[in-house]
XYZ file of C-alpha atoms in Angstrom:
138
model
C 92.334 112.275 -200.097
C 96.203 113.477 -200.446
C 96.857 115.621 -203.121
C 99.357 114.115 -205.911
C 100.744 117.410 -205.987
C 101.160 118.339 -202.794
C 103.709 116.649 -199.784
C 103.881 117.060 -195.886
C 107.364 117.284 -194.655
C 108.191 117.108 -190.157
C 105.709 114.901 -189.298
C 107.288 111.832 -190.102
C 110.834 111.342 -189.653
C 112.636 112.362 -186.409
C 116.249 111.657 -188.105
C 117.994 108.846 -190.006
C 121.222 107.519 -188.969
C 124.258 105.354 -190.964
C 126.560 103.812 -188.992
C 130.070 103.666 -190.805
C 133.739 102.246 -190.829
C 135.655 105.529 -192.550
C 134.214 108.749 -190.911
C 136.860 110.916 -193.215
C 135.314 109.056 -196.374
C 131.286 109.438 -195.039
C 132.541 113.646 -194.530
C 134.201 113.736 -198.003
C 131.095 112.519 -199.573
C 128.139 113.576 -197.561
C 130.048 117.003 -197.194
C 130.153 117.473 -201.291
C 126.433 116.141 -201.859
C 125.148 118.082 -199.255
C 127.046 121.053 -200.554
C 125.244 121.360 -203.643
C 121.684 120.748 -201.736
C 122.167 123.414 -199.669
C 122.423 121.978 -196.534
C 124.857 122.557 -194.398
C 126.872 119.844 -192.156
C 127.370 119.906 -188.048
C 129.962 118.285 -187.270
C 131.073 117.116 -183.964
C 134.604 114.732 -183.187
C 132.778 110.965 -184.085
C 130.194 112.350 -186.253
C 128.101 114.605 -187.914
C 124.912 116.158 -188.387
C 122.867 116.965 -191.812
C 118.849 118.066 -190.696
C 117.818 115.031 -190.527
C 120.486 112.823 -191.277
C 123.203 111.582 -188.748
C 125.905 109.779 -189.542
C 128.700 108.559 -187.112
C 131.495 105.635 -187.027
C 131.962 102.801 -185.051
C 131.245 98.837 -184.502
C 128.447 97.171 -185.006
C 127.506 99.065 -188.172
C 124.033 99.734 -189.097
C 123.249 97.025 -191.393
C 120.911 98.521 -194.145
C 119.169 101.316 -192.044
C 118.416 103.166 -188.843
C 115.064 105.066 -189.450
C 113.225 107.490 -185.959
C 109.881 107.612 -186.806
C 108.719 110.916 -184.357
C 106.095 109.907 -181.761
C 103.256 112.771 -179.773
C 104.332 110.957 -176.661
C 105.716 108.004 -174.339
C 101.906 106.331 -174.675
C 102.847 106.709 -178.573
C 106.068 105.090 -178.423
C 104.796 102.200 -176.392
C 101.805 101.547 -178.810
C 104.471 101.716 -181.331
C 106.627 98.629 -179.864
C 103.966 96.570 -179.171
C 102.043 97.075 -182.842
C 105.766 96.259 -183.891
C 106.431 92.904 -182.233
C 102.468 91.836 -182.965
C 102.943 92.203 -186.648
C 106.567 90.514 -187.244
C 109.378 93.133 -185.538
C 111.868 91.847 -183.066
C 112.769 93.651 -180.142
C 115.944 96.096 -180.577
C 115.302 98.237 -177.509
C 112.193 98.146 -175.195
C 110.851 101.035 -174.873
C 112.092 103.955 -172.360
C 114.390 106.486 -171.240
C 117.631 107.047 -173.295
C 121.005 108.902 -172.759
C 120.935 111.042 -175.741
C 119.733 113.487 -173.619
C 117.028 113.610 -170.293
C 114.113 113.491 -172.108
C 114.721 111.569 -175.652
C 112.280 108.009 -174.645
C 111.887 106.185 -177.413
C 111.983 101.946 -178.641
C 113.887 100.341 -180.871
C 112.495 97.217 -183.287
C 114.135 94.711 -186.239
C 111.640 94.873 -189.321
C 111.657 91.504 -191.071
C 114.310 92.610 -193.137
C 117.248 93.371 -189.966
C 116.201 97.015 -190.614
C 116.325 98.918 -187.093
C 112.960 101.010 -186.987
C 112.578 103.060 -183.649
C 110.114 105.560 -182.524
C 110.872 108.596 -180.203
C 109.166 111.122 -177.949
C 111.545 114.325 -177.131
C 109.479 115.345 -174.270
C 107.287 118.468 -173.751
C 108.454 121.174 -177.202
C 106.410 123.370 -179.048
C 106.934 123.446 -182.717
C 106.627 126.205 -184.836
C 104.845 124.323 -187.406
C 103.036 120.839 -187.649
C 104.612 120.250 -190.601
C 105.898 121.948 -194.222
C 103.619 122.012 -196.603
C 105.470 121.694 -200.444
C 103.137 122.157 -203.698
C 104.353 121.625 -206.811
C 104.313 124.343 -209.443
C 101.736 124.290 -212.231
């Protein structure tokens, strides 16, 4: 049973991507709000990262959202894809290697509302901890 005042972070979300029309406006907006939250931005020419958030410029716009879930291996990516299609999702990229880095193995589906949902396995890696546990004070 999960305690109501205890949360886990770092197990589910790999990244969230927003594709925007105006990258400079997005940099100003997210730069300001993330500075308040003490989260630094890593900047590049046509995108920027802040922890699990990636903001890039381009067409087509992502629409409602792009959320990537962490997968423990390639087989899990395949099972995610199969389950999503069986549950009413639409193919948006079958399981396979992607050009983002050498071991980036992912599958993409659209949920029933058109959100782009991904499962990704980055290849063999060693985590410093399985997750971060956050407990509410009091």
